[in-house]
Coordinates of C-alpha atoms and ligand atoms in Angstrom, one line a residue:
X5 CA -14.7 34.4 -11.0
X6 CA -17.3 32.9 -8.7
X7 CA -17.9 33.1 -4.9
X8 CA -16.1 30.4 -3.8
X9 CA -13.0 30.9 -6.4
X10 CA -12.1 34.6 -4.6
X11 CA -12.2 32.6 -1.0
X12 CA -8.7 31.8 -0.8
X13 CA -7.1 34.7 -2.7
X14 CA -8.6 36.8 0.3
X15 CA -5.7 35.1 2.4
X16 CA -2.5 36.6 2.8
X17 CA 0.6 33.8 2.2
X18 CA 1.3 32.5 5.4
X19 CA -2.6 32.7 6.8
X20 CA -4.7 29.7 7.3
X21 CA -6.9 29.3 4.3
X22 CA -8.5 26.3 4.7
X23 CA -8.9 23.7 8.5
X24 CA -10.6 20.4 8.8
X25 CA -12.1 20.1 11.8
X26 CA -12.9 17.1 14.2
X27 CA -13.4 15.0 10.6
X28 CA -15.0 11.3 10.9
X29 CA -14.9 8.7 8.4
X30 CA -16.5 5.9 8.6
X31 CA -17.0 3.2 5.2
X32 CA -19.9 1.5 4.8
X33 CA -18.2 -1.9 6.1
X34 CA -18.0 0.2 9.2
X35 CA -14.6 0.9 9.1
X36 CA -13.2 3.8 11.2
X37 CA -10.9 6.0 8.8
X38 CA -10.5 9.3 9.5
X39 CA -11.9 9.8 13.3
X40 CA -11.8 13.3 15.1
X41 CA -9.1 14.8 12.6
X42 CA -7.8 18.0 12.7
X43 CA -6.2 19.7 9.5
X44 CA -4.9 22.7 8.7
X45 CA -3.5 24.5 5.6
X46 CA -1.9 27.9 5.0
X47 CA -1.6 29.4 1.8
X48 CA 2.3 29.1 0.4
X49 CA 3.2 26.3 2.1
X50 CA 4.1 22.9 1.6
X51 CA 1.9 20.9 4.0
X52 CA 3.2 17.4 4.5
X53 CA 0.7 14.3 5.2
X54 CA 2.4 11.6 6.7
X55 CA 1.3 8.4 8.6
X56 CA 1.6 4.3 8.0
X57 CA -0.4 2.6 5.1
X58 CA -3.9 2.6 6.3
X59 CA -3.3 5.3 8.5
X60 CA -6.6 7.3 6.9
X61 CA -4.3 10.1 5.1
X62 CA -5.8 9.4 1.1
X63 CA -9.0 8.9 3.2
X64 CA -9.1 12.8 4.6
X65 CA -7.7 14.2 1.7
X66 CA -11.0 12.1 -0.5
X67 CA -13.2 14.0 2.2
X68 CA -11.4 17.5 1.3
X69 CA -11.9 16.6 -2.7
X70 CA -15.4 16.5 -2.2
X71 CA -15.3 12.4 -3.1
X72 CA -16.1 11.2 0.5
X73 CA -18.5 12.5 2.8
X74 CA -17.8 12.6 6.5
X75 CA -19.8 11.5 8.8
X76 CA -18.7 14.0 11.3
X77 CA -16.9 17.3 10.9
X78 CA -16.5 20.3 9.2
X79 CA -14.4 22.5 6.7
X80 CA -14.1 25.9 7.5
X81 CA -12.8 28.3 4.5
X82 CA -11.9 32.1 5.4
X83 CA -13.2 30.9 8.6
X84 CA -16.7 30.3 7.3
X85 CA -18.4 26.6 7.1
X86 CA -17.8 25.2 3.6
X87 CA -19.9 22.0 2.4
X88 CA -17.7 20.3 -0.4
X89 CA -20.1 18.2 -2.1
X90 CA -18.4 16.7 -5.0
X91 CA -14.7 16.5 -7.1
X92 CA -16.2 19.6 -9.0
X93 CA -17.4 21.6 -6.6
X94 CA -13.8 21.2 -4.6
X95 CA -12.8 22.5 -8.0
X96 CA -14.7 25.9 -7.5
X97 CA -12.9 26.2 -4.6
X98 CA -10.0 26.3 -6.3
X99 CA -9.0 22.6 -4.6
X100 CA -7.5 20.0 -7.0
X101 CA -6.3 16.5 -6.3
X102 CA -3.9 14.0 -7.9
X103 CA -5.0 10.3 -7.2
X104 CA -2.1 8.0 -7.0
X105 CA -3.3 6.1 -9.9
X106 CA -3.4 8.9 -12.8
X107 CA -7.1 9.6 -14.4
X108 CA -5.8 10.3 -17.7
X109 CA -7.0 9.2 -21.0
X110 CA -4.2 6.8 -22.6
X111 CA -5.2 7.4 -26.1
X112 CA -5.6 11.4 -26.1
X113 CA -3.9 14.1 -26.5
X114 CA -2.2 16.3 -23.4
X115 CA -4.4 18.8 -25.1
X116 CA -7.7 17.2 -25.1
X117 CA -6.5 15.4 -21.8
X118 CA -6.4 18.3 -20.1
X119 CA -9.0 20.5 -21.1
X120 CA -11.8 17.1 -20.7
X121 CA -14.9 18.2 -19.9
X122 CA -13.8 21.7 -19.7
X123 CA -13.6 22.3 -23.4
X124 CA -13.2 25.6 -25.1
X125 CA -16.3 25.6 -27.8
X126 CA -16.5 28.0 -31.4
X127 CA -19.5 29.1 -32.4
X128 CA -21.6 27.9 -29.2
X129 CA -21.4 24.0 -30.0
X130 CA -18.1 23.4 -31.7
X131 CA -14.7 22.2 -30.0
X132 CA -11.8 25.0 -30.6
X133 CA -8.9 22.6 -30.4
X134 CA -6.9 26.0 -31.3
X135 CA -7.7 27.5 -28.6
X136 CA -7.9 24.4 -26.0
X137 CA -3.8 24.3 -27.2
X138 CA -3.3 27.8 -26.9
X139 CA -4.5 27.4 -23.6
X140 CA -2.4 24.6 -23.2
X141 CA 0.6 26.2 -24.3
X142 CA 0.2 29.4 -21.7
X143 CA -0.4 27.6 -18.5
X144 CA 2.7 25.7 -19.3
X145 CA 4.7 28.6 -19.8
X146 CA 3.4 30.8 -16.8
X147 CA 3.5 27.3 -14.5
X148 CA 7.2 26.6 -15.9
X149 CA 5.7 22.7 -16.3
X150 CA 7.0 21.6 -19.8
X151 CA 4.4 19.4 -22.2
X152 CA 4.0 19.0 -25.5
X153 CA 0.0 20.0 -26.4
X154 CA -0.1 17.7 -29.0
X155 CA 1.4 14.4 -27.1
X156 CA -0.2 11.3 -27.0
X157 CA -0.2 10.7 -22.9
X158 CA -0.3 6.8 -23.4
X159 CA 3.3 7.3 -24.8
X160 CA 4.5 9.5 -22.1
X161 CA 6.3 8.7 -19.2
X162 CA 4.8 8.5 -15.4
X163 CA 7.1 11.8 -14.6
X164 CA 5.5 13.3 -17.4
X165 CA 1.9 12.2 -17.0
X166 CA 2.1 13.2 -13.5
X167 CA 3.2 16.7 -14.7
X168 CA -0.2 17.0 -17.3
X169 CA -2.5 15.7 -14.2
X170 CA -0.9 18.7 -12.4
X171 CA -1.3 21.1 -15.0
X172 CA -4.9 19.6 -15.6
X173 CA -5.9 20.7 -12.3
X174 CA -4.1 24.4 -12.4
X175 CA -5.9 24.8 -15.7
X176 CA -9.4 24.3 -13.7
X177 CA -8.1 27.3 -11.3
X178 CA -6.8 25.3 -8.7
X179 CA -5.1 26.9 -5.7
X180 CA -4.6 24.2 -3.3
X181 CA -3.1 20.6 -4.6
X182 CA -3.9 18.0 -3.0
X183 CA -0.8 15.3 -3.9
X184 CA -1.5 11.7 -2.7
X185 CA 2.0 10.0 -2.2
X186 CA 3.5 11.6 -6.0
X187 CA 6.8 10.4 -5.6
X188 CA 5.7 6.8 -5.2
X189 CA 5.8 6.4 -9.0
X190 CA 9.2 8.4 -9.8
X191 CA 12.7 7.9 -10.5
X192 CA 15.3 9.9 -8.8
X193 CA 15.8 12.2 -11.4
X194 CA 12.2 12.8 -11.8
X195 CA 11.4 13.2 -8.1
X196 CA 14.2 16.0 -8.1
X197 CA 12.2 18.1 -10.8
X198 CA 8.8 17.7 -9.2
X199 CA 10.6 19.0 -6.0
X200 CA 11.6 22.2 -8.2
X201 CA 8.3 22.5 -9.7
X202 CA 6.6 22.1 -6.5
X203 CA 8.7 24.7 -4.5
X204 CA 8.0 27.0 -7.8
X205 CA 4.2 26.7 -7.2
X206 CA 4.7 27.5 -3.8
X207 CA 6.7 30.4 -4.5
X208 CA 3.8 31.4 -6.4
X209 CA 1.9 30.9 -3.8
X210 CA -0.2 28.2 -4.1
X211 CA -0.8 25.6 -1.3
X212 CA 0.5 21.8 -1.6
X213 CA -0.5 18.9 0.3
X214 CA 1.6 16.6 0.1
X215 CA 1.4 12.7 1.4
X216 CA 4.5 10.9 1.7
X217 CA 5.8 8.0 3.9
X218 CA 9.9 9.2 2.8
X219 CA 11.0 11.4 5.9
X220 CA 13.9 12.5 3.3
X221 CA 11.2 14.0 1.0
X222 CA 9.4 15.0 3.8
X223 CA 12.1 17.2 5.1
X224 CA 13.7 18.3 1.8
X225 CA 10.0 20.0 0.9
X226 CA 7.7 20.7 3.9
X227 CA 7.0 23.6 5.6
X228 CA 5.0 21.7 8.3
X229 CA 3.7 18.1 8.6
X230 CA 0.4 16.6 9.9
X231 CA 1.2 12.8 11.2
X232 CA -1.9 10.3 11.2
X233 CA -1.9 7.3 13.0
X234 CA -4.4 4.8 13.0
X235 CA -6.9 7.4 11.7
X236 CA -6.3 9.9 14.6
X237 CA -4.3 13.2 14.2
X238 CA -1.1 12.9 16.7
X239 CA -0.1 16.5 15.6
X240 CA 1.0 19.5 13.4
X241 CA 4.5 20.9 13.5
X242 CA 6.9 22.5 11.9
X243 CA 9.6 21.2 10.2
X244 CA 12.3 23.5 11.6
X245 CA 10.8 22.5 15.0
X246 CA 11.0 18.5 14.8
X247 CA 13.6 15.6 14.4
X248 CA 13.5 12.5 12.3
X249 CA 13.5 10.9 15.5
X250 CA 10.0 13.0 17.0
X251 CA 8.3 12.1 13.5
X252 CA 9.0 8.5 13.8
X253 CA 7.9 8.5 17.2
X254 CA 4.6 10.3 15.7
X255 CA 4.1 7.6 13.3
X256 CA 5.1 4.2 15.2
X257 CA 4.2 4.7 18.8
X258 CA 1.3 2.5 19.9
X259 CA -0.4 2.1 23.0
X260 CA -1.1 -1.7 22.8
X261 CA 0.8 -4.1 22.1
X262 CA 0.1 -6.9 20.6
X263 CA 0.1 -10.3 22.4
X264 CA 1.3 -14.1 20.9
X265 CA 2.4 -16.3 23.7
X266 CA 5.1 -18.1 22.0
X267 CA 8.2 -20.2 22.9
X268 CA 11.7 -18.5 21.5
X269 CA 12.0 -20.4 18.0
X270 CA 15.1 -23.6 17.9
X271 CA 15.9 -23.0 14.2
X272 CA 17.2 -25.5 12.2
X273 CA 18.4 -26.5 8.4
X274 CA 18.1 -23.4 5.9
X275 CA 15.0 -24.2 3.6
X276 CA 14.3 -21.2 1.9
X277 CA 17.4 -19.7 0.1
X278 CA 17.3 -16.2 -1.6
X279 CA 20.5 -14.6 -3.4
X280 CA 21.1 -11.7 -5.1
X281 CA 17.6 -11.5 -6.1
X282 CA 17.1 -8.3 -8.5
X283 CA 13.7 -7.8 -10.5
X284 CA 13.1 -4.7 -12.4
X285 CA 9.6 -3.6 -13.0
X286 CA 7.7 -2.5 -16.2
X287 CA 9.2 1.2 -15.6
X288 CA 12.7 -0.5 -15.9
X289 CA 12.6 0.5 -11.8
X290 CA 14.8 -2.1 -9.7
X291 CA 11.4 -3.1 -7.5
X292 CA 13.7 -6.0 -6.0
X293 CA 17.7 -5.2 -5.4
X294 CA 20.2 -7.6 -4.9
X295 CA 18.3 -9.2 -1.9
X296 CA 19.8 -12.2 -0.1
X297 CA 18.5 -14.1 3.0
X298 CA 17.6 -17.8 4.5
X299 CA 14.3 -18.8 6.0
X300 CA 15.5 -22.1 8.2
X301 CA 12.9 -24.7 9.6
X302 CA 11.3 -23.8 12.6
X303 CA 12.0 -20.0 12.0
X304 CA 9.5 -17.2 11.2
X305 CA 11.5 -14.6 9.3
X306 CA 8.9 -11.3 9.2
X307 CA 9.7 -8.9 6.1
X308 CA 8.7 -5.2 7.4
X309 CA 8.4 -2.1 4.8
X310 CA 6.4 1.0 3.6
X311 CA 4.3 -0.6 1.1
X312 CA 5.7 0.1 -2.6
X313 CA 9.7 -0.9 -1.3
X314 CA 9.5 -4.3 -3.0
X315 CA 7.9 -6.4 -0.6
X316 CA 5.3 -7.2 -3.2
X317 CA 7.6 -8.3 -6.0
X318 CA 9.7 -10.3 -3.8
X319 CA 6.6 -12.0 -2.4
X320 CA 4.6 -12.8 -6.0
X321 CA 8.4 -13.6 -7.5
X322 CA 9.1 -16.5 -4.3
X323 CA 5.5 -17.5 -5.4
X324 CA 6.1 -18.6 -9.0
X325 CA 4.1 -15.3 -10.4
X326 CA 6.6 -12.4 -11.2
X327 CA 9.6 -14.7 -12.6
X328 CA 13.1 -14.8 -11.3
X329 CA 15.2 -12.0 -13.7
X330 CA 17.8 -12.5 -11.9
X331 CA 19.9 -14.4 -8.9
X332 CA 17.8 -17.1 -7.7
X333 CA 15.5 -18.6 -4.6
X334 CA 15.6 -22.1 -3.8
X335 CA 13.2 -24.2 -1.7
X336 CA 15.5 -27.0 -0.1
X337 CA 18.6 -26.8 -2.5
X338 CA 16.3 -27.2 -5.6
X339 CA 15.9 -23.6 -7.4
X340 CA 12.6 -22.3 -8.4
X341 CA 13.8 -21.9 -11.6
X342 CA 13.3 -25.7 -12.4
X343 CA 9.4 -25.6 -11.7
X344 CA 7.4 -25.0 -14.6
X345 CA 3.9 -24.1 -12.8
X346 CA 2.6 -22.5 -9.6
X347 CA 1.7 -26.7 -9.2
X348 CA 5.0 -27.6 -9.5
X349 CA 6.2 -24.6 -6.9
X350 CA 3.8 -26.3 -4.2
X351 CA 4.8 -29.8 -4.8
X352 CA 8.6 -28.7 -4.4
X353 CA 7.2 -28.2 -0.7
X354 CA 5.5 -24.6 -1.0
X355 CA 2.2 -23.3 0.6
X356 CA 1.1 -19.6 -0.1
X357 CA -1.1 -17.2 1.9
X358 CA -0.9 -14.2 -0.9
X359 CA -2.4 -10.7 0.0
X360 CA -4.9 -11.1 -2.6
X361 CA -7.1 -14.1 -1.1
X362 CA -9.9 -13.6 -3.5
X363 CA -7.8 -13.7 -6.3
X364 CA -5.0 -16.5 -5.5
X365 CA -7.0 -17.3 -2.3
X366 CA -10.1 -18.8 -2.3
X367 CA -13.0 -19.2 -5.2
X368 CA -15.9 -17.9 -3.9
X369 CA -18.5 -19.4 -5.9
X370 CA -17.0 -23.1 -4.6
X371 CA -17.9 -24.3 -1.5
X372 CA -15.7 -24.4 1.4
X373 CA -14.6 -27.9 0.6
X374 CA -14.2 -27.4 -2.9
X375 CA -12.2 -24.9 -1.8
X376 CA -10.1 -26.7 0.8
X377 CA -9.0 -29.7 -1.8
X378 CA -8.6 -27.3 -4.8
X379 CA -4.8 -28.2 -4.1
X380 CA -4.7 -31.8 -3.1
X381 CA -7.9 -33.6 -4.7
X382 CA -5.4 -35.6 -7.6
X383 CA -3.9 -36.8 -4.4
X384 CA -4.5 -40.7 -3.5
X385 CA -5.9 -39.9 -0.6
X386 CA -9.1 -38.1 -2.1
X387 CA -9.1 -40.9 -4.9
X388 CA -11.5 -44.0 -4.7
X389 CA -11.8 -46.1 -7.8
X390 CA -9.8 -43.6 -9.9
X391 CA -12.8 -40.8 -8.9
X392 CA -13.2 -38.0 -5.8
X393 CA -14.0 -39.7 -2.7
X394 CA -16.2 -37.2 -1.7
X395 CA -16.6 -38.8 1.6
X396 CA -13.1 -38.1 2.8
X397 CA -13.3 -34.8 1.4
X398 CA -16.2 -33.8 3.5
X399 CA -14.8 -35.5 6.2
X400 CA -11.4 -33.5 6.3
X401 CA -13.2 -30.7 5.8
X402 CA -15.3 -31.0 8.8
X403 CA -12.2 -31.1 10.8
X404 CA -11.0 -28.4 9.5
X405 CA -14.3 -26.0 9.5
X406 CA -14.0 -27.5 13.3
X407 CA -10.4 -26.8 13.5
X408 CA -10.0 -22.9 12.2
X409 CA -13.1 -21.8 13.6
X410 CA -14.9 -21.2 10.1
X411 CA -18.5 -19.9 10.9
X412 CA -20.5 -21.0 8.6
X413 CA -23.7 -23.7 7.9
X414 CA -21.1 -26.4 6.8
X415 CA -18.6 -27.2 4.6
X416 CA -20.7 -27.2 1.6
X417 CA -21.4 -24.0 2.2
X418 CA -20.2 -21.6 -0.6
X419 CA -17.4 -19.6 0.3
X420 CA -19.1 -16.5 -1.1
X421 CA -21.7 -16.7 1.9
X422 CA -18.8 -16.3 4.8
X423 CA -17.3 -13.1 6.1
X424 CA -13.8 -11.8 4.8
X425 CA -12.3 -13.5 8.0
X426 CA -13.6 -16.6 7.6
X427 CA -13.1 -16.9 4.1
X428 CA -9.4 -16.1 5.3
X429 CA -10.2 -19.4 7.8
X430 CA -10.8 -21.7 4.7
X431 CA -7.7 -20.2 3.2
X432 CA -6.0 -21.1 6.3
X433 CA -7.4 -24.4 6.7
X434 CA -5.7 -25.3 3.1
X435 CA -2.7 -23.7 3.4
X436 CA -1.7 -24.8 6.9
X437 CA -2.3 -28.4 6.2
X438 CA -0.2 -29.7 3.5
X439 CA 2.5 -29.9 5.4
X440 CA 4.8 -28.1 3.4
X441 CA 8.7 -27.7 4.9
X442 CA 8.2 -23.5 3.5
X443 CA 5.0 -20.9 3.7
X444 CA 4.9 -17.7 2.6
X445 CA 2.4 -15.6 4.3
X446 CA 1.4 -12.1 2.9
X447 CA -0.9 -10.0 4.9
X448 CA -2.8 -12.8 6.4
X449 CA -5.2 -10.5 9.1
X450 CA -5.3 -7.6 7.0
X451 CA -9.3 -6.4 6.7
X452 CA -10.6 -9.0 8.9
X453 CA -11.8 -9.3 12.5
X454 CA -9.6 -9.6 15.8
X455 CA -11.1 -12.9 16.3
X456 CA -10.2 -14.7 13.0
X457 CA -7.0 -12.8 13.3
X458 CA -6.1 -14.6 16.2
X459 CA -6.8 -17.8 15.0
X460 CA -4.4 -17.0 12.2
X461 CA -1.4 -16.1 13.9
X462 CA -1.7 -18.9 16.3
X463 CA -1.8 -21.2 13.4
X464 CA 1.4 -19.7 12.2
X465 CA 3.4 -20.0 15.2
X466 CA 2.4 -23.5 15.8
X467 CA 3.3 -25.0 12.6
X468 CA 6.5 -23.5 13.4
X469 CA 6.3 -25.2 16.6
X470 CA 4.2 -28.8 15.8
X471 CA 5.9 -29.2 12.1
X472 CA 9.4 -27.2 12.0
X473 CA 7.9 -24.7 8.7
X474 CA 10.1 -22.7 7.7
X475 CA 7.6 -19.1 7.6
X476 CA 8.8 -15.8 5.5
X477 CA 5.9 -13.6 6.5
X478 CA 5.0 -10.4 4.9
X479 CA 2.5 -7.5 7.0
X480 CA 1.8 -3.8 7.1
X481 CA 0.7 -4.4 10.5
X482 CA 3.4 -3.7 12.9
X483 CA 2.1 -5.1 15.8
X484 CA 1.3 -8.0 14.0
X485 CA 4.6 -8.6 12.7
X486 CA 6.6 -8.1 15.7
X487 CA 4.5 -10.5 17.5
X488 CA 5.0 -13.4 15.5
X489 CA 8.2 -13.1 13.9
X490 CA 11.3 -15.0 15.3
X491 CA 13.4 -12.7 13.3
X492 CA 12.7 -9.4 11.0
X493 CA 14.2 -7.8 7.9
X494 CA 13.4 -4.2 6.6
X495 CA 13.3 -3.5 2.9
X496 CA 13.8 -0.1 1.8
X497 CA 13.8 0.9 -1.9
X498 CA 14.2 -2.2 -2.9
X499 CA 16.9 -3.6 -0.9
X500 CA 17.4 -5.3 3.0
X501 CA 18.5 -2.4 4.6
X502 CA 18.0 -4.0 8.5
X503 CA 18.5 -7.6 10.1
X504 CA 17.3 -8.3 13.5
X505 CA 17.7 -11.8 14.6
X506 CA 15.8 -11.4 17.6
X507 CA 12.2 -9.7 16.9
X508 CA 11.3 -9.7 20.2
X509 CA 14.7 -7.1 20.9
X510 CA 13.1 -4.4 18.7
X511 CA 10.1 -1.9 18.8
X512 CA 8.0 0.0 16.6
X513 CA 10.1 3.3 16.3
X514 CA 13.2 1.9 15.9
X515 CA 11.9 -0.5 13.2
X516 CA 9.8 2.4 11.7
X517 CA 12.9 4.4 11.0
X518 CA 14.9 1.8 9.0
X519 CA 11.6 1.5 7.1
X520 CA 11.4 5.2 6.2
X521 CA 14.8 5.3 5.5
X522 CA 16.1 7.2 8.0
X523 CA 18.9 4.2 9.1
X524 CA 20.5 1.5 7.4
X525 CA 22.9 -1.1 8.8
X526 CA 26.3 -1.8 7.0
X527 CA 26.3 -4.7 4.5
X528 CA 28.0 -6.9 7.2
X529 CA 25.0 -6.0 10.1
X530 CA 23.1 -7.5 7.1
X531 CA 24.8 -10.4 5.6
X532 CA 27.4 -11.6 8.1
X533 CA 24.5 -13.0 10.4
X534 CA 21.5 -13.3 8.1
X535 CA 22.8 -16.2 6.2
X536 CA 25.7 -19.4 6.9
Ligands
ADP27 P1 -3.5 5.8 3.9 O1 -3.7 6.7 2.7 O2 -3.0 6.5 5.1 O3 -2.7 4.6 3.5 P2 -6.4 5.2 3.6 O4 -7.1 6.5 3.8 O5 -6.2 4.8 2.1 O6 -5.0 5.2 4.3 O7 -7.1 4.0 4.3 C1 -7.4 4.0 5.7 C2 -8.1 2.7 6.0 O8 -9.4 2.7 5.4 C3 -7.4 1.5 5.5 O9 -7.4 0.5 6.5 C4 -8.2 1.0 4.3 O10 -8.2 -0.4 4.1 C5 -9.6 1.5 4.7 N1 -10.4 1.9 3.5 C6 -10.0 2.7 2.5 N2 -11.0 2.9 1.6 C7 -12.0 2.1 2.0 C8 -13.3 1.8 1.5 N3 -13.8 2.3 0.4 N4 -14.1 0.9 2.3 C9 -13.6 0.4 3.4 N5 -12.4 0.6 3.9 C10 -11.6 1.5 3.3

């Protein structure tokens, strides 16, 4: 055992054996992540993470593993200064962390999954695959974490891969476990045996972080939580010591509010029709259950949620890329169903803002005005003698550049020169001016800068406004959605569990709890008003 391994079995259970202090992240875009955190964690506990999406949590947890450096801070072990340099140094320390997105090997064994790079070896250079199982087969049996050595872990299931990535990092001598949001990926029934496994490690007396957004979770298993918010730490406390409502508060509050001057909305005819939409995912998870609602013209309906509780399938299926399974969404009577392309959706009357602009937003090897008529230049308008009129198109695109604020040289300019929020400008300038009766907008300000934000959000609230659209608008950002939503749902696990026809009527916290799943209103709150 080396130096740093016997650090934390010096501490007694219940001692602090390991604080983060004053911790600042900043990423090379200049991003603020983490900024003058304080963390602490005592051995045998269950140390609960929690905080919004964004709110810096994976970010400090990174910094602890040794992946990101800080650029301000320190970690102080057995009260000593501690520089954790890399993932494998953390793991001399006897700290081990499992990503969200599993690092396994698909095509190897659990054995030679979890014994990579640290491989038992015969003879000085040969693998002992015996002994890497035997191995295998013991920390298993003293951890009580059933696998199969000789499993192939691209046939296993996400409970079970989860369990080998845990194991993986016990094998290595890890004492504190860093867990970034675990239950994200589980079933019920799965989530119910990590909970035993967990609280059997702690009885053991190792240390668990572990990052959740589910206040359920979060109280079945913690001994304390941390809450982040907006890359500050509001506090530690202990769970006997705190309410639901305390946490929320934590989470939610903000200091300023966000700002839209904006007449009360005069909805009209329903345009966008969801019913008993259900979508089940590749895990044979219901991602979307039994959601119904109505978008009318002249309304902006904002769709609040943790990230992971559906809002993403619903979004990509009302956009013609996940396909209906199930029940059915219709844009002005006619179903979705009867469209055969993503062209087809927008002719039916459709524009689409999707969170990933690079991908279903913009090309950026195109130039801006490329990029602008990418949906409208087999239109008549852009046709002279049966070719592009590329006079119109620069023209429009002028007024547009002009219109949305797009800095840039001109709108020949590739799109791959501009700034994420003015790339998200030419997105805008497309997609707010085809006049389409519905929008769906996912995300649209997320990663870019106050200025082009506000130029978005605007836009939005005076289409409604200039042109009647009918707006379903997805955000993480709170502020943002409360701002310039006429009305709000919250999805939870799937489903609508909260209808508020009047956004400007709720806040933060009391939003934040349906969204943690705290509340839910009764299916007649729900349905009675949400739809005619
Ligand atoms: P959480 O885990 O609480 O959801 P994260 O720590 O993942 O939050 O992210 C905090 C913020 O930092 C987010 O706004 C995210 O977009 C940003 N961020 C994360 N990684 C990077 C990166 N490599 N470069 C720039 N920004 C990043």
């Amino acid at each position: 055992m080396t130096e740093k391994q016997k650090l934390f079995d010096n501490v007694g259970i219940g001692e602090d054996m390991l604080s983060m202090e004053h911790i600042t992240k900043i990423y090379e875009n200049g991003f603020v992540a983490n900024s003058d955190v304080n963390f602490s964690v005592r051995r045998g506990e269950i140390h609960g993470l929690v905080g919004e999406n964004g709110a810096g949590k994976t970010t400090l947890m990174k910094v602890l593993f040794g992946q990101e450096t800080p650029e301000e801070g320190r970690i102080l072990i057995g009260g000593q200064e501690h520089k954790i340099e890399s993932p494998l140094d953390a793991l001399e320390y006897g700290i081990g962390m499992v990503h969200q997105h599993f690092m396994l090997v698909d095509n190897l064994s659990v054995t030679d999954n979890m014994l990579l790079g640290v491989e038992p070896v015969k003879g000085g250079i040969v693998y002992d695959r015996k002994e890497a199982r035997r191995r295998v087969i013991e920390v298993s049996k003293k951890y009580d974490l059933d696998v199969d050595p000789d499993a192939i872990v691209g046939d296993l299931s996400v409970g079970y891969k989860q369990r080998v990535e845990i194991l993986k990092i016990l094998i290595r001598g890890a004492k504190l476990l860093l867990l970034d949001e675990p239950t994200a990926v589980l079933t019920p029934q799965e989530i119910k045996e990590l909970f035993v496994q967990l609280k059997k490690l702690k009885e053991q007396g190792f240390s668990i972080v572990f990052i959740s957004h589910k206040l359920n979770e979060v109280r079945e298993i913690c001994d304390r939580i941390t809450v982040l918010r907006l890359g500050k730490s509001i506090g530690t406390a202990d769970m006997t010591n705190i309410t639901e409502d305390d946490i929320t508060k934590m989470m939610f509050n903000r200091d300023v509010k966000l700002k839209i001057d904006k007449a009360p909305a005069k909805p009209q005819e329903t345009v966008l029709k969801v019913r008993d939409l259900t979508f089940k995912d590749a895990q044979g998870k219901n991602a979307v259950s039994h959601v119904s609602f109505d978008v009318r013209a002249g309304e902006i309906l904002g769709v609040a949620g943790v990230e992971g509780n559906g809002q993403a399938e619903l979004a990509d299926i009302i956009a013609g890329l996940l396909p209906i399974q199930s029940g059915d969404v219709l844009v002005n009577g006619r179903s979705l169903k009867s469209a055969k392309s993503i062209r087809e959706i927008r002719e039916m009357g459709v524009s689409l803002m999707h969170q990933d602009r690079m991908t279903y937003g913009a090309s950026k090897d195109q130039s801006i005005e490329e990029n602008i008529i990418a949906d409208r230049y087999y239109q008549k308008q852009y046709k002279k003698f049966g070719l592009l009129n590329w006079k119109k198109v620069r023209q429009d695109s002028k007024e547009y550049v002009k219109e949305f604020v797009v800095k840039c040289e001109g709108p020949g300019a590739a799109v791959k020169t501009l700034s994420g929020g003015n790339i998200q400008k030419v997105v805008a300038a497309r997609e707010f001016t085809t006049d389409a009766k519905f929008m769906l907008v996912c995300h649209p300000t997320r990663g870019i800068d106050v200025g082009a934000a506000e130029v978005i959000r605007k836009k939005i609230v005076a289409l409604r406004d200039e042109k009647q659209t009918a707006t379903l608008l997805f955000s993480a950002d709170l502020g943002e959605l409360l701002s310039v939503s006429d009305s709000l749902v919250v999805m939870y696990a799937g489903q609508i569990v909260a209808y508020f026809p009047d956004a400007s009527q709720v806040d933060e916290q009391t939003l934040g709890e349906y969204m943690l799943g705290v509340k839910k209103q009764s299916d007649e709150e729900i349905g009675g008003v949400l739809f005619a």
